[in-house]
PDB file of C-alpha atoms in Angstrom:
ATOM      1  CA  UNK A1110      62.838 194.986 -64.763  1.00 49.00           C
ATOM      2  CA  UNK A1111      62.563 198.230 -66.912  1.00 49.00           C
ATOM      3  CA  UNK A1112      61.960 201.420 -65.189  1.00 45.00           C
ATOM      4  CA  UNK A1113      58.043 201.876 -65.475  1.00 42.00           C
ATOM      5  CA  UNK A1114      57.952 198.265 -63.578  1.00 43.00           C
ATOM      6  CA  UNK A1115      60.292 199.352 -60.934  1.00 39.00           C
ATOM      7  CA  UNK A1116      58.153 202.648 -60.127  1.00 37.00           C
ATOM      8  CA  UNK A1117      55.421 200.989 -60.010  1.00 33.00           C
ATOM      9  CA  UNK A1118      56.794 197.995 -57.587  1.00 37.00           C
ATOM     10  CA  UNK A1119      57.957 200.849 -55.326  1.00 34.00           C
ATOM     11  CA  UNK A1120      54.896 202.892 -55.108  1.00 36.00           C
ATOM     12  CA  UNK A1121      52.914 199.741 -54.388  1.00 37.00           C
ATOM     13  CA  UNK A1122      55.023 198.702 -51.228  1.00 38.00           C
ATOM     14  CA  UNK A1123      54.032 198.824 -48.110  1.00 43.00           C
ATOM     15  CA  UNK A1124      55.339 202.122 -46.227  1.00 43.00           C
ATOM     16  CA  UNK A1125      57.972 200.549 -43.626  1.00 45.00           C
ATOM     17  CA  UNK A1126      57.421 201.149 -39.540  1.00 48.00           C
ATOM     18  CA  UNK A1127      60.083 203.188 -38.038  1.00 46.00           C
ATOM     19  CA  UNK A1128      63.655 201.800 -38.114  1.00 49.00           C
ATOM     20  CA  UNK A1129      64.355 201.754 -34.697  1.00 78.00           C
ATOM     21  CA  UNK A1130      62.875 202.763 -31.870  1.00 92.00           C
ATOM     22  CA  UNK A1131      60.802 206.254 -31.524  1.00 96.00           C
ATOM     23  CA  UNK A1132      62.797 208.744 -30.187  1.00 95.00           C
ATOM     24  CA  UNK A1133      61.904 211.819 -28.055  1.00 96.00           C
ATOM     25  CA  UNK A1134      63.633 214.569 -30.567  1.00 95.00           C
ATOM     26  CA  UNK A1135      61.566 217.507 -31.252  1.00 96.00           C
ATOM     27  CA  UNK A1136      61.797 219.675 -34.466  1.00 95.00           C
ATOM     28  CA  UNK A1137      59.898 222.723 -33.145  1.00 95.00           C
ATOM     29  CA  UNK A1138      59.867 223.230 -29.721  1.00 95.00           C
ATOM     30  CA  UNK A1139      56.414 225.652 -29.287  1.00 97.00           C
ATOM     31  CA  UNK A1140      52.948 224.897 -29.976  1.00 98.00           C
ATOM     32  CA  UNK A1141      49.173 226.251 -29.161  1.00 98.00           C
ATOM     33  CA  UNK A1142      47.900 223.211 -27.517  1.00 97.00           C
ATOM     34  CA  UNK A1143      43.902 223.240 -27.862  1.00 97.00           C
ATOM     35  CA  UNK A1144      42.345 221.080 -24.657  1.00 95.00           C
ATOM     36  CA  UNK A1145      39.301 219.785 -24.476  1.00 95.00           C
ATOM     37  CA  UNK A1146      37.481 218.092 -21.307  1.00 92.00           C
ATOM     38  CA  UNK A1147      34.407 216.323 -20.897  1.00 93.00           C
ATOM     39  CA  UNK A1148      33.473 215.035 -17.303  1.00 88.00           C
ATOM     40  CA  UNK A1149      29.756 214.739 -15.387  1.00 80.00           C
ATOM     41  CA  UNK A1150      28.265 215.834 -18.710  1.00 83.00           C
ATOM     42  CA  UNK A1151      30.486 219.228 -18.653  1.00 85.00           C
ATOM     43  CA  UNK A1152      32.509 219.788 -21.656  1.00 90.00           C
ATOM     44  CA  UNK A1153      35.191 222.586 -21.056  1.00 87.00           C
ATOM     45  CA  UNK A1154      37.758 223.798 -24.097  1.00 91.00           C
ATOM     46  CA  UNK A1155      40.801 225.720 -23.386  1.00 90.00           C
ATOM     47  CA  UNK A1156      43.788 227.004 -25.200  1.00 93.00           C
ATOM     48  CA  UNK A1157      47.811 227.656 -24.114  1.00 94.00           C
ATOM     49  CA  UNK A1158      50.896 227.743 -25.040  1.00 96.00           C
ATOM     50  CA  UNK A1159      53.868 225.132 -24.529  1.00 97.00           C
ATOM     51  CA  UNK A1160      57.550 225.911 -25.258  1.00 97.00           C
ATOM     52  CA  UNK A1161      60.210 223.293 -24.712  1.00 97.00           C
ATOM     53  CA  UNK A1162      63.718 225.287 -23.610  1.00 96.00           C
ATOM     54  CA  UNK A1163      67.037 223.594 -23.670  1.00 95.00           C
ATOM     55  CA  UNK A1164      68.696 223.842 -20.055  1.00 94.00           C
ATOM     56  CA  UNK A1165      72.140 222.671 -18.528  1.00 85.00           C
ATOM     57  CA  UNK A1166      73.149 218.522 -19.148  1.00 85.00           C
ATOM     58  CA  UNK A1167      71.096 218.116 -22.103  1.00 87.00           C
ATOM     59  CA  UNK A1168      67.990 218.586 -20.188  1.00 95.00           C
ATOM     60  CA  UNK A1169      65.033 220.379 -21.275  1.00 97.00           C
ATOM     61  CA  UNK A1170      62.337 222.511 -19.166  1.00 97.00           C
ATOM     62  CA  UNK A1171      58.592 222.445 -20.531  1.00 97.00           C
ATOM     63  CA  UNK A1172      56.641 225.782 -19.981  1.00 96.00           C
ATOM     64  CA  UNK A1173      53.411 226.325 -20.055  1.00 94.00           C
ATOM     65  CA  UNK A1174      51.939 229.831 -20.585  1.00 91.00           C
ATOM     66  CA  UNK A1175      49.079 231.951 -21.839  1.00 90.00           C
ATOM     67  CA  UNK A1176      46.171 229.718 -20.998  1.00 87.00           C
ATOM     68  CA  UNK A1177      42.523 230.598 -21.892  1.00 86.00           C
ATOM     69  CA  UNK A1178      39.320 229.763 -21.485  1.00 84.00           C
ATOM     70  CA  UNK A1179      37.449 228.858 -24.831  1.00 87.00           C
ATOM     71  CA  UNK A1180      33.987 227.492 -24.269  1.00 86.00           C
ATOM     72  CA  UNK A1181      32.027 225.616 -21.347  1.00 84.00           C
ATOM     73  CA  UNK A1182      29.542 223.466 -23.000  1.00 84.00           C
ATOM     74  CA  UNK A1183      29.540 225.057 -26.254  1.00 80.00           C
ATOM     75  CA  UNK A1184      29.309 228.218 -24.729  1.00 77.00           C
ATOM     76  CA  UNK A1185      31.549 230.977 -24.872  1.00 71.00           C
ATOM     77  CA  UNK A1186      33.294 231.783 -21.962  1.00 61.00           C
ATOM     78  CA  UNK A1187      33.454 235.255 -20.194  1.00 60.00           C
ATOM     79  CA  UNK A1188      30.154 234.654 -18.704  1.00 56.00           C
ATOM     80  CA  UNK A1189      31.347 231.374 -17.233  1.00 56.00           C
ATOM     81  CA  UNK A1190      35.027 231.539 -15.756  1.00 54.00           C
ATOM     82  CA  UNK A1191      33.458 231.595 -12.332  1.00 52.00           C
ATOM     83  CA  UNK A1192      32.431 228.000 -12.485  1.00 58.00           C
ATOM     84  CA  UNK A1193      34.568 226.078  -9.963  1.00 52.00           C
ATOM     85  CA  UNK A1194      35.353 223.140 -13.027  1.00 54.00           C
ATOM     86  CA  UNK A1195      36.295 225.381 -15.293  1.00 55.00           C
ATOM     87  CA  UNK A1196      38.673 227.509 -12.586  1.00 57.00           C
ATOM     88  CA  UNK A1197      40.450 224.135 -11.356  1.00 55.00           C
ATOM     89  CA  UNK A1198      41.354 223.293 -15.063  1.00 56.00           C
ATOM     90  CA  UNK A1199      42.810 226.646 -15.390  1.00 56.00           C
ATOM     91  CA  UNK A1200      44.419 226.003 -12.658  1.00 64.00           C
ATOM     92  CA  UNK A1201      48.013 227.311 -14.031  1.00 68.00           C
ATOM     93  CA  UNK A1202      50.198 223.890 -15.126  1.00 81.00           C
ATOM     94  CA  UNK A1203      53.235 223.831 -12.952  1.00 89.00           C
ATOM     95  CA  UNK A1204      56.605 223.494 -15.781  1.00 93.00           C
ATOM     96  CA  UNK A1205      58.163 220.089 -16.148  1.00 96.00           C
ATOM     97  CA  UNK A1206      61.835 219.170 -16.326  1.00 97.00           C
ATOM     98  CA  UNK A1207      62.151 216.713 -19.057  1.00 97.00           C
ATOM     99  CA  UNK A1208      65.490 214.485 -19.755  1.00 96.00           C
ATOM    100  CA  UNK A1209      67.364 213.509 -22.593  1.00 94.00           C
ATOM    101  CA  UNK A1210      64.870 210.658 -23.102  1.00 95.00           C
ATOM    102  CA  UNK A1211      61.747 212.111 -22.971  1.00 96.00           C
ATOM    103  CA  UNK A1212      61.441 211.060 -19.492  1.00 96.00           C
ATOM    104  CA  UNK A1213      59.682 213.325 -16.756  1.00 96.00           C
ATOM    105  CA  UNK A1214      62.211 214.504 -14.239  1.00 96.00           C
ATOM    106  CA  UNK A1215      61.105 216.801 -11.401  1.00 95.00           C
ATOM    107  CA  UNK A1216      58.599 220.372 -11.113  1.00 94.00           C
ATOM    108  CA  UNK A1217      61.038 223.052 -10.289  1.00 92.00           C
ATOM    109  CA  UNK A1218      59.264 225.120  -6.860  1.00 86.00           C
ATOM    110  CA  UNK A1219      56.699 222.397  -6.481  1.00 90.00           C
ATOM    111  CA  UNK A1220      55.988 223.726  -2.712  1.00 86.00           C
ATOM    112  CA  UNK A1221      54.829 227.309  -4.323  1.00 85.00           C
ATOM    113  CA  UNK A1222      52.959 225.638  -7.110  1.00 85.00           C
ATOM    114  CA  UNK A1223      51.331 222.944  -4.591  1.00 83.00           C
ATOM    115  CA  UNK A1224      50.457 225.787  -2.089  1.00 80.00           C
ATOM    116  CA  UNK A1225      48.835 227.614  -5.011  1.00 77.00           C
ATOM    117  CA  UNK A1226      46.582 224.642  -6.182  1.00 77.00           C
ATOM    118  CA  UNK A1227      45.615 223.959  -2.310  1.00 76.00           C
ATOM    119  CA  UNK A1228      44.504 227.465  -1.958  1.00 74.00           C
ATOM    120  CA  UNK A1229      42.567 227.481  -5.064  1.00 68.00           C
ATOM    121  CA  UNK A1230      41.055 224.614  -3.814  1.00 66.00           C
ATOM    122  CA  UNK A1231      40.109 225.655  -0.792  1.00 64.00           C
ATOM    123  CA  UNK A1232      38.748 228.839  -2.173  1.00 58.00           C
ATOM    124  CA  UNK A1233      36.318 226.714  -4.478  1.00 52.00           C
ATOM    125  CA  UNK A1234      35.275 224.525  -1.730  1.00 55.00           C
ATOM    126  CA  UNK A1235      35.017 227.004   0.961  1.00 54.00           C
ATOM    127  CA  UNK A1236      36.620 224.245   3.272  1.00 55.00           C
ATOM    128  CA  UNK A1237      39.566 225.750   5.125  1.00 54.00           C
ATOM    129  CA  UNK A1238      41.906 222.380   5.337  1.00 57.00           C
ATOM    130  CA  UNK A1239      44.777 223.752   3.032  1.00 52.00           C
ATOM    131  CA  UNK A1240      47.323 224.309   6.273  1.00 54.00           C
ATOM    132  CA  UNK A1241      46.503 220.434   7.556  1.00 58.00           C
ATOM    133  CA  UNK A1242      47.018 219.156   3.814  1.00 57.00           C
ATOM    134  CA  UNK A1243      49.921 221.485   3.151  1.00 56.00           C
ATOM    135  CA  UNK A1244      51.831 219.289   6.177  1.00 62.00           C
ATOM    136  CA  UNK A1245      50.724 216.312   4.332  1.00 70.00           C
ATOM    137  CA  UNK A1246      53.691 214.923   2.360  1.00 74.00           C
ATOM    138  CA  UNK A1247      52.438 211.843   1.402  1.00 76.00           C
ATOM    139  CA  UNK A1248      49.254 214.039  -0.403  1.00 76.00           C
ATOM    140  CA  UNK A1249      52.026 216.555  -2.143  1.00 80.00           C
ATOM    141  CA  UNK A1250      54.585 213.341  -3.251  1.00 83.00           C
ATOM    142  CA  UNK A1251      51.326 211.727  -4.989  1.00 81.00           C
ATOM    143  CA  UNK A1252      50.194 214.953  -6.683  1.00 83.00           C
ATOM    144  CA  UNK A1253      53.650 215.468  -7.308  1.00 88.00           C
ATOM    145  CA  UNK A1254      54.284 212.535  -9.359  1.00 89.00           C
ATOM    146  CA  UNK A1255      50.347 212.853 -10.740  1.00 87.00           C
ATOM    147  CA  UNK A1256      51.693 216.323 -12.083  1.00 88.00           C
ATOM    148  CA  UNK A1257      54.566 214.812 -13.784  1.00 92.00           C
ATOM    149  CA  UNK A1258      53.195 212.266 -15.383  1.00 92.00           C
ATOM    150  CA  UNK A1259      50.400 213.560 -16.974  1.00 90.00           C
ATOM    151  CA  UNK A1260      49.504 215.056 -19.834  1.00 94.00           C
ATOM    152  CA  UNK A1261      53.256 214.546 -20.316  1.00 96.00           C
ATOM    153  CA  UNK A1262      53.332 210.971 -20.470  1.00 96.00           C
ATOM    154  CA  UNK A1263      50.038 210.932 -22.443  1.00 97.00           C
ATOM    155  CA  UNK A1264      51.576 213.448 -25.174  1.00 98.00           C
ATOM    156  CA  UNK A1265      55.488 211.367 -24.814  1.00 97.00           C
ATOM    157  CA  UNK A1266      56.982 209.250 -22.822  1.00 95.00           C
ATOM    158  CA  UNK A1267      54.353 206.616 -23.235  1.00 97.00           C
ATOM    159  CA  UNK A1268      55.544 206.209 -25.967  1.00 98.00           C
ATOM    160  CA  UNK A1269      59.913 207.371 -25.971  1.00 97.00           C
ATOM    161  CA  UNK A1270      61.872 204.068 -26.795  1.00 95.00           C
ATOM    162  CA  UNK A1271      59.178 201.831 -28.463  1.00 96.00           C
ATOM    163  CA  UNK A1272      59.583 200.526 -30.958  1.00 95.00           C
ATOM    164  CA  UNK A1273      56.484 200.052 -33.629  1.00 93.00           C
ATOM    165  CA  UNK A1274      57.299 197.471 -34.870  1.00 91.00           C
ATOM    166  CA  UNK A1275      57.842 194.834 -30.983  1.00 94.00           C
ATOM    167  CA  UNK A1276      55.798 196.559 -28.996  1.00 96.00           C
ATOM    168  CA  UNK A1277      56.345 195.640 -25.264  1.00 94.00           C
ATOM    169  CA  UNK A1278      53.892 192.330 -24.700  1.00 95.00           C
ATOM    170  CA  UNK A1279      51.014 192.491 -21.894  1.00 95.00           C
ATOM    171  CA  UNK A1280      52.167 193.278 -18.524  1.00 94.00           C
ATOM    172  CA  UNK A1281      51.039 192.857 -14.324  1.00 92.00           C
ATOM    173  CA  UNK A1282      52.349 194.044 -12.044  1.00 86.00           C
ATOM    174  CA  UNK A1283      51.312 195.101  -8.003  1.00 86.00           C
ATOM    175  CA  UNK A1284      51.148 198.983  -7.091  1.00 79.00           C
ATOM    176  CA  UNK A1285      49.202 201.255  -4.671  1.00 72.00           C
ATOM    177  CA  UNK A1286      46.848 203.539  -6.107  1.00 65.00           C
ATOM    178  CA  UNK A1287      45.763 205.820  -3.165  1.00 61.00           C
ATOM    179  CA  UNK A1288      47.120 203.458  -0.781  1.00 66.00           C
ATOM    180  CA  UNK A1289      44.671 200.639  -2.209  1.00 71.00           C
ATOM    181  CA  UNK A1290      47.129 197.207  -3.199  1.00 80.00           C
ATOM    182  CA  UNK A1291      46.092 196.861  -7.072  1.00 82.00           C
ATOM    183  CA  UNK A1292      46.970 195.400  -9.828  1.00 88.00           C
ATOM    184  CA  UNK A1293      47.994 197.170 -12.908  1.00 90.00           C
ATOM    185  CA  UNK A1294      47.241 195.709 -16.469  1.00 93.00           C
ATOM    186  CA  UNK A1295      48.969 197.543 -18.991  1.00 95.00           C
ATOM    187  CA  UNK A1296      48.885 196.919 -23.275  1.00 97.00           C
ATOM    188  CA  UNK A1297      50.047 198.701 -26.220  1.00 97.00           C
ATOM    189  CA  UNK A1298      48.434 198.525 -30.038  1.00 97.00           C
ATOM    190  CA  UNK A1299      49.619 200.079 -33.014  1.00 97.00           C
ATOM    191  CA  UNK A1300      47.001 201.233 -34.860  1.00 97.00           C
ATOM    192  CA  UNK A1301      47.869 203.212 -37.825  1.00 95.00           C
ATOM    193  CA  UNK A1302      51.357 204.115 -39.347  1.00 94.00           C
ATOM    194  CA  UNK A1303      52.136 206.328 -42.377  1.00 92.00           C
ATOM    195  CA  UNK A1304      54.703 207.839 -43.957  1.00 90.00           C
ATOM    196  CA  UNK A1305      55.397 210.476 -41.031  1.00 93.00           C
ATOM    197  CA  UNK A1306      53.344 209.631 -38.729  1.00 95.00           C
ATOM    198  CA  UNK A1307      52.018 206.950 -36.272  1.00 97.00           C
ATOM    199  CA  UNK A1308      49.095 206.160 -34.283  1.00 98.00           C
ATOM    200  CA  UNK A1309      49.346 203.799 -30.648  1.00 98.00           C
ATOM    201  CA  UNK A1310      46.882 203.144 -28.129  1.00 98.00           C
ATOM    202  CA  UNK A1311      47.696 202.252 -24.520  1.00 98.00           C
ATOM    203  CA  UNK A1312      45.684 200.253 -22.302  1.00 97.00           C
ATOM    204  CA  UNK A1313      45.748 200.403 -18.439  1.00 94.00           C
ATOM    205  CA  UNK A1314      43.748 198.263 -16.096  1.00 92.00           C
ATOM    206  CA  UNK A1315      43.990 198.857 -12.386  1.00 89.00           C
ATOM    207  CA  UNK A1316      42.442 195.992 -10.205  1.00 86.00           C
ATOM    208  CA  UNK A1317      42.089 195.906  -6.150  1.00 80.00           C
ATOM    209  CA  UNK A1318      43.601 193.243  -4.855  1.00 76.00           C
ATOM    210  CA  UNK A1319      41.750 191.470  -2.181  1.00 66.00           C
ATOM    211  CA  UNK A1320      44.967 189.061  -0.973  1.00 67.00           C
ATOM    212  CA  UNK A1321      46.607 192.447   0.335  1.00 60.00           C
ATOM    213  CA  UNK A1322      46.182 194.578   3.347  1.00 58.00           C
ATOM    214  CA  UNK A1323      45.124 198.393   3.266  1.00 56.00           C
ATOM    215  CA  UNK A1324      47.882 200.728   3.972  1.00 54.00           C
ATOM    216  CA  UNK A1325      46.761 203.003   7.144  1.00 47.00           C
ATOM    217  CA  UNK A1326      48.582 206.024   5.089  1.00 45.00           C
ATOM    218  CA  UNK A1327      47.411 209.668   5.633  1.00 37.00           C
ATOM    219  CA  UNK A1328      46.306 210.213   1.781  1.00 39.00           C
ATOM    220  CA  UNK A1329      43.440 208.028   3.104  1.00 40.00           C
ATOM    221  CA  UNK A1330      43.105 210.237   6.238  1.00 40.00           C
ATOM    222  CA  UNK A1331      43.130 213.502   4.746  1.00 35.00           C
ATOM    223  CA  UNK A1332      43.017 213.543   1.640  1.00 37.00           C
ATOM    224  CA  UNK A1333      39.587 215.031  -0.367  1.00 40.00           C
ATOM    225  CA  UNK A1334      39.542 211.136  -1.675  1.00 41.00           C
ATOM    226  CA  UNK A1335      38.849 209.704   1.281  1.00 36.00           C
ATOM    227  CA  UNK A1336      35.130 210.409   0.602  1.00 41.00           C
ATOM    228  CA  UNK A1337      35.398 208.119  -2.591  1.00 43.00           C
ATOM    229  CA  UNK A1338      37.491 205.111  -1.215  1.00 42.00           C
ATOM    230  CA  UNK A1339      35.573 204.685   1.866  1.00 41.00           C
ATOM    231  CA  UNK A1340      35.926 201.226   3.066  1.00 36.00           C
ATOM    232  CA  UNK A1341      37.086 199.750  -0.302  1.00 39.00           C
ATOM    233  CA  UNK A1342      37.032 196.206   0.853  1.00 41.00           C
ATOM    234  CA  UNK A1343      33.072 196.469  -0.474  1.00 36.00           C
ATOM    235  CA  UNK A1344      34.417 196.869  -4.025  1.00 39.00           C
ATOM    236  CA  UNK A1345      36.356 193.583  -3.735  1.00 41.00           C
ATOM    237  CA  UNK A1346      38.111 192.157  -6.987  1.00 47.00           C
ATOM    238  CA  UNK A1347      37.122 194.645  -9.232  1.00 69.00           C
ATOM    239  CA  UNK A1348      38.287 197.369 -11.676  1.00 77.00           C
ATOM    240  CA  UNK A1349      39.442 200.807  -9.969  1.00 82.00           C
ATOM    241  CA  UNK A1350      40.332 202.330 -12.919  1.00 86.00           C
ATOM    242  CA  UNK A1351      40.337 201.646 -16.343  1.00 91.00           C
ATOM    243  CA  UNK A1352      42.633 204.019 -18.746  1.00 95.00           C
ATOM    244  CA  UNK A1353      42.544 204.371 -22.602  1.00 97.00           C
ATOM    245  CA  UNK A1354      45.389 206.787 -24.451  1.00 98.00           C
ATOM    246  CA  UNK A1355      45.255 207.023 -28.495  1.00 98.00           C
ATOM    247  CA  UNK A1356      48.047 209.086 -29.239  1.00 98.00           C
ATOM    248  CA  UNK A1357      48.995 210.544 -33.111  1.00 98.00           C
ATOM    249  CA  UNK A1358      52.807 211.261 -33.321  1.00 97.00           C
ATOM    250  CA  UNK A1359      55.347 212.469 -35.505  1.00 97.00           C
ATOM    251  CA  UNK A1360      57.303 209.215 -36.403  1.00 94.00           C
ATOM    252  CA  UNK A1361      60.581 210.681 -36.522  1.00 95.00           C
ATOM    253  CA  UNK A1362      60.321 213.474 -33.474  1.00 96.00           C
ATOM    254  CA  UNK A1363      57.582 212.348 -31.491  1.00 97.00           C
ATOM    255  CA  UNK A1364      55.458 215.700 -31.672  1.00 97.00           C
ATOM    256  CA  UNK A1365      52.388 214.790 -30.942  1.00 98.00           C
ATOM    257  CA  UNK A1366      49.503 215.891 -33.013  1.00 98.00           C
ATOM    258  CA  UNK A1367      46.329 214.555 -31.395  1.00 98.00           C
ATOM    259  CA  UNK A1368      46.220 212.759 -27.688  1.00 98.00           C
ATOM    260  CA  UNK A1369      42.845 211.039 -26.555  1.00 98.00           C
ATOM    261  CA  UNK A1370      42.801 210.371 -23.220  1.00 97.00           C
ATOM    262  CA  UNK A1371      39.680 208.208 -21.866  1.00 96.00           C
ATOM    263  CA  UNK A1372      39.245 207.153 -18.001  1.00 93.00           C
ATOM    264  CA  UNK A1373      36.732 205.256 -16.088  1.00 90.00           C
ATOM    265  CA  UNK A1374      37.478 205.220 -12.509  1.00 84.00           C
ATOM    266  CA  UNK A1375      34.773 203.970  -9.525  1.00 78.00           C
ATOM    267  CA  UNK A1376      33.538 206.885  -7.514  1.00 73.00           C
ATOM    268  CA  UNK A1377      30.898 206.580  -4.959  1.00 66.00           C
ATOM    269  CA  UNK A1378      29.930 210.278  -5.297  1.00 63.00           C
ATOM    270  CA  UNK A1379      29.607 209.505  -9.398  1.00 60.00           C
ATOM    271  CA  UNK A1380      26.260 208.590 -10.936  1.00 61.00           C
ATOM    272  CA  UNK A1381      26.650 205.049 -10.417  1.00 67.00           C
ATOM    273  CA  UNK A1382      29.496 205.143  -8.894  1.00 72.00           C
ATOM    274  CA  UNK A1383      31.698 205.147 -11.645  1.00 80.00           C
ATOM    275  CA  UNK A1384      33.235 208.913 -13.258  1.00 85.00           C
ATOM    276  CA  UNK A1385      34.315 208.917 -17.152  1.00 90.00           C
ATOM    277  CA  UNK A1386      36.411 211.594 -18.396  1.00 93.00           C
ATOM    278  CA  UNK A1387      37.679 212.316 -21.557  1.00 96.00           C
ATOM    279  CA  UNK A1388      40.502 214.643 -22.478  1.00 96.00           C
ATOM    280  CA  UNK A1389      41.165 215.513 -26.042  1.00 98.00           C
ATOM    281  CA  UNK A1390      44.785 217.295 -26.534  1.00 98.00           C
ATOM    282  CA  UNK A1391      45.253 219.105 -30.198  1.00 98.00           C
ATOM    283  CA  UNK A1392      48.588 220.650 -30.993  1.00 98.00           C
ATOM    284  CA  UNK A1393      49.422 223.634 -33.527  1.00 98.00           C
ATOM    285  CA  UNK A1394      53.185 224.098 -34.087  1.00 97.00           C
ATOM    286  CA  UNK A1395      54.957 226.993 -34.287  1.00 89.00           C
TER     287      UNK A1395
END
C-alpha cells in the first residue's frame, strides 16, 4: 500500500469509542456554569461559578459560588429577583464532597444549609412550619440525598465507569419515591461520539406499584408533598415520573459541556396533573 493509500484508509476510518471505560478525571477544575430552567411556562437563566478542590484521601470538594440572576422569561432581571421561583433557584447550592470515582459522597454542614433552605421557604410561603419540618429527619435524609445527586449526577456520575462502547442493558428494580413502592425503569443510549467528545442519554421510568403497601412515613405527613400524593392509590399502575438526561462530555475527563435534563412527574396541583421541567446546564472552562 503506498503512502497516499494509507492516508487516505486512515482518514476514512471510523473514529474509535473510548478504550475503556469513562473516567471521572478532570483537566480544569473551574467553570461558569450557565443554567437555564423552564417550569409552568416560566423560563429562569442564571449564572455561577463551580471549582472542584482537591481535599485529604484523594477526595475532592465541589464549590459553588457567585451565582446570578440572568433573565426571567427573557427578561432581564433586577426588576424580578423578588419572584418566589426565581429566589428558590437561587437558593445558594450547598458544596458536594465528591470521591475518587466521581461518586457523590456527603454535603459538609448539611443541618446549616437545610435550616437555610427551610427558612427561605417559609419566608416565600408565609407558612411558619420550618421548626416542625426541621425535626423531620426523614424530610432532611431525602433532600439530603436529592441534593447530592443532582445536578451532580446529571453533569457525572451518570455516567463515571461506562463504558461507550457495553452500555449497562435495561434495568427494574423496586424503590420508594416519597414513600410510594415504585418501580424504576432505567436505559442508557449513546448517541453521538467524536474524536473528544461523547454524547449519552439516560432514561428513567418510575412506576407505582399497586402489589405493595404505602409506607405510613412522616415525608407523607409533613412534608409540602403531601398536597400532591394525596391518596395515590387513585393513580394506580401508572407513571410517577418519567426522567430524560442528554449529557455532552469530554471523552477522556468527563467535563461536561452541555447537560439536558427533562422531567415529567404527576402533580395534582399541575395543569393536568402532570409538571414538566426542563433544565439546560452549559459549562465555560476556565
Amino acid at each position: 500500500m503506498n503512502k497516499t493509500a494509507l492516508l487516505l484508509t486512515i482518514a476514512l476510518s471510523p473514529l474509535p469509542l473510548a478504550a475503556e471505560p469513562l473516567q471521572f478525571n478532570w483537566q480544569q477544575t473551574r467553570a461558569t456554569v450557565t443554567e437555564t430552567v423552564t417550569k409552568n411556562n416560566t423560563t429562569v437563566q442564571m449564572r455561577y461559578n463551580i471549582e472542584l478542590q482537591p481535599q485529604k484521601d484523594g477526595i475532592f470538594l465541589l464549590r459553588y459560588h457567585d451565582h446570578e440572576l440572568l433573565s426571567v422569561n427573557g427578561q432581564q432581571a433586577e426588576q424580578l429577583k423578588k419572584m418566589a421561583f426565581a429566589m428558590m433557584l437561587l437558593a445558594p447550592t450547598p458544596d458536594l464532597l465528591v470521591g475518587t470515582g466521581g461518586e457523590p459522597l456527603d454535603i459538609p454542614d448539611w443541618e446549616n444549609y437545610y435550616a437555610k433552605l427551610l427558612n427561605l421557604s417559609e419566608t416565600l410561603s408565609k407558612q411558619k412550619d420550618s421548626t416542625t419540618l426541621l425535626q423531620n429527619h426523614a424530610l432532611s435524609s431525602a433532600l439530603k440525598l436529592k441534593s447530592m445527586q443532582n445536578p451532580w449526577c446529571a453533569w457525572v456520575c451518570l455516567w463515571a465507569n461506562k463504558d461507550p462502547k457495553n452500555l449497562p442493558p435495561p434495568t427494574v428494580y423496586e424503590e420508594q419515591v416519597l414513600s410510594i413502592p415504585v418501580d424504576l425503569n432505567n436505559s442508557y443510549q449513546l448517541l453521538n461520539s467524536s474524536e473528544n467528545s461523547i454524547t449519552l442519554r439516560f432514561y428513567s421510568t418510575a412506576t407505582i406499584r399497586r402489589d405493595k403497601p404505602l409506607s405510613d412515613s412522616s415525608i407523607i405527613q409533613n412534608a409540602e408533598n403531601r398536597k400532591a400524593w394525596h391518596q395515590p392509590k387513585e393513580l394506580g399502575n401508572q407513571t410517577l415520573k418519567y426522567s430524560m438526561i442528554t449529557a455532552t462530555l469530554n471523552r477522556y475527563s468527563l467535563q461536561p459541556q452541555r447537560v439536558e435534563l427533562f422531567t415529567k412527574q404527576a402533580k395534582k396541583q399541575a395543569p393536568e396533573g402532570v409538571e414538566e421541567t426542563t433544565s439546560i446546564y452549559e459549562f465555560k472552562w476556565d
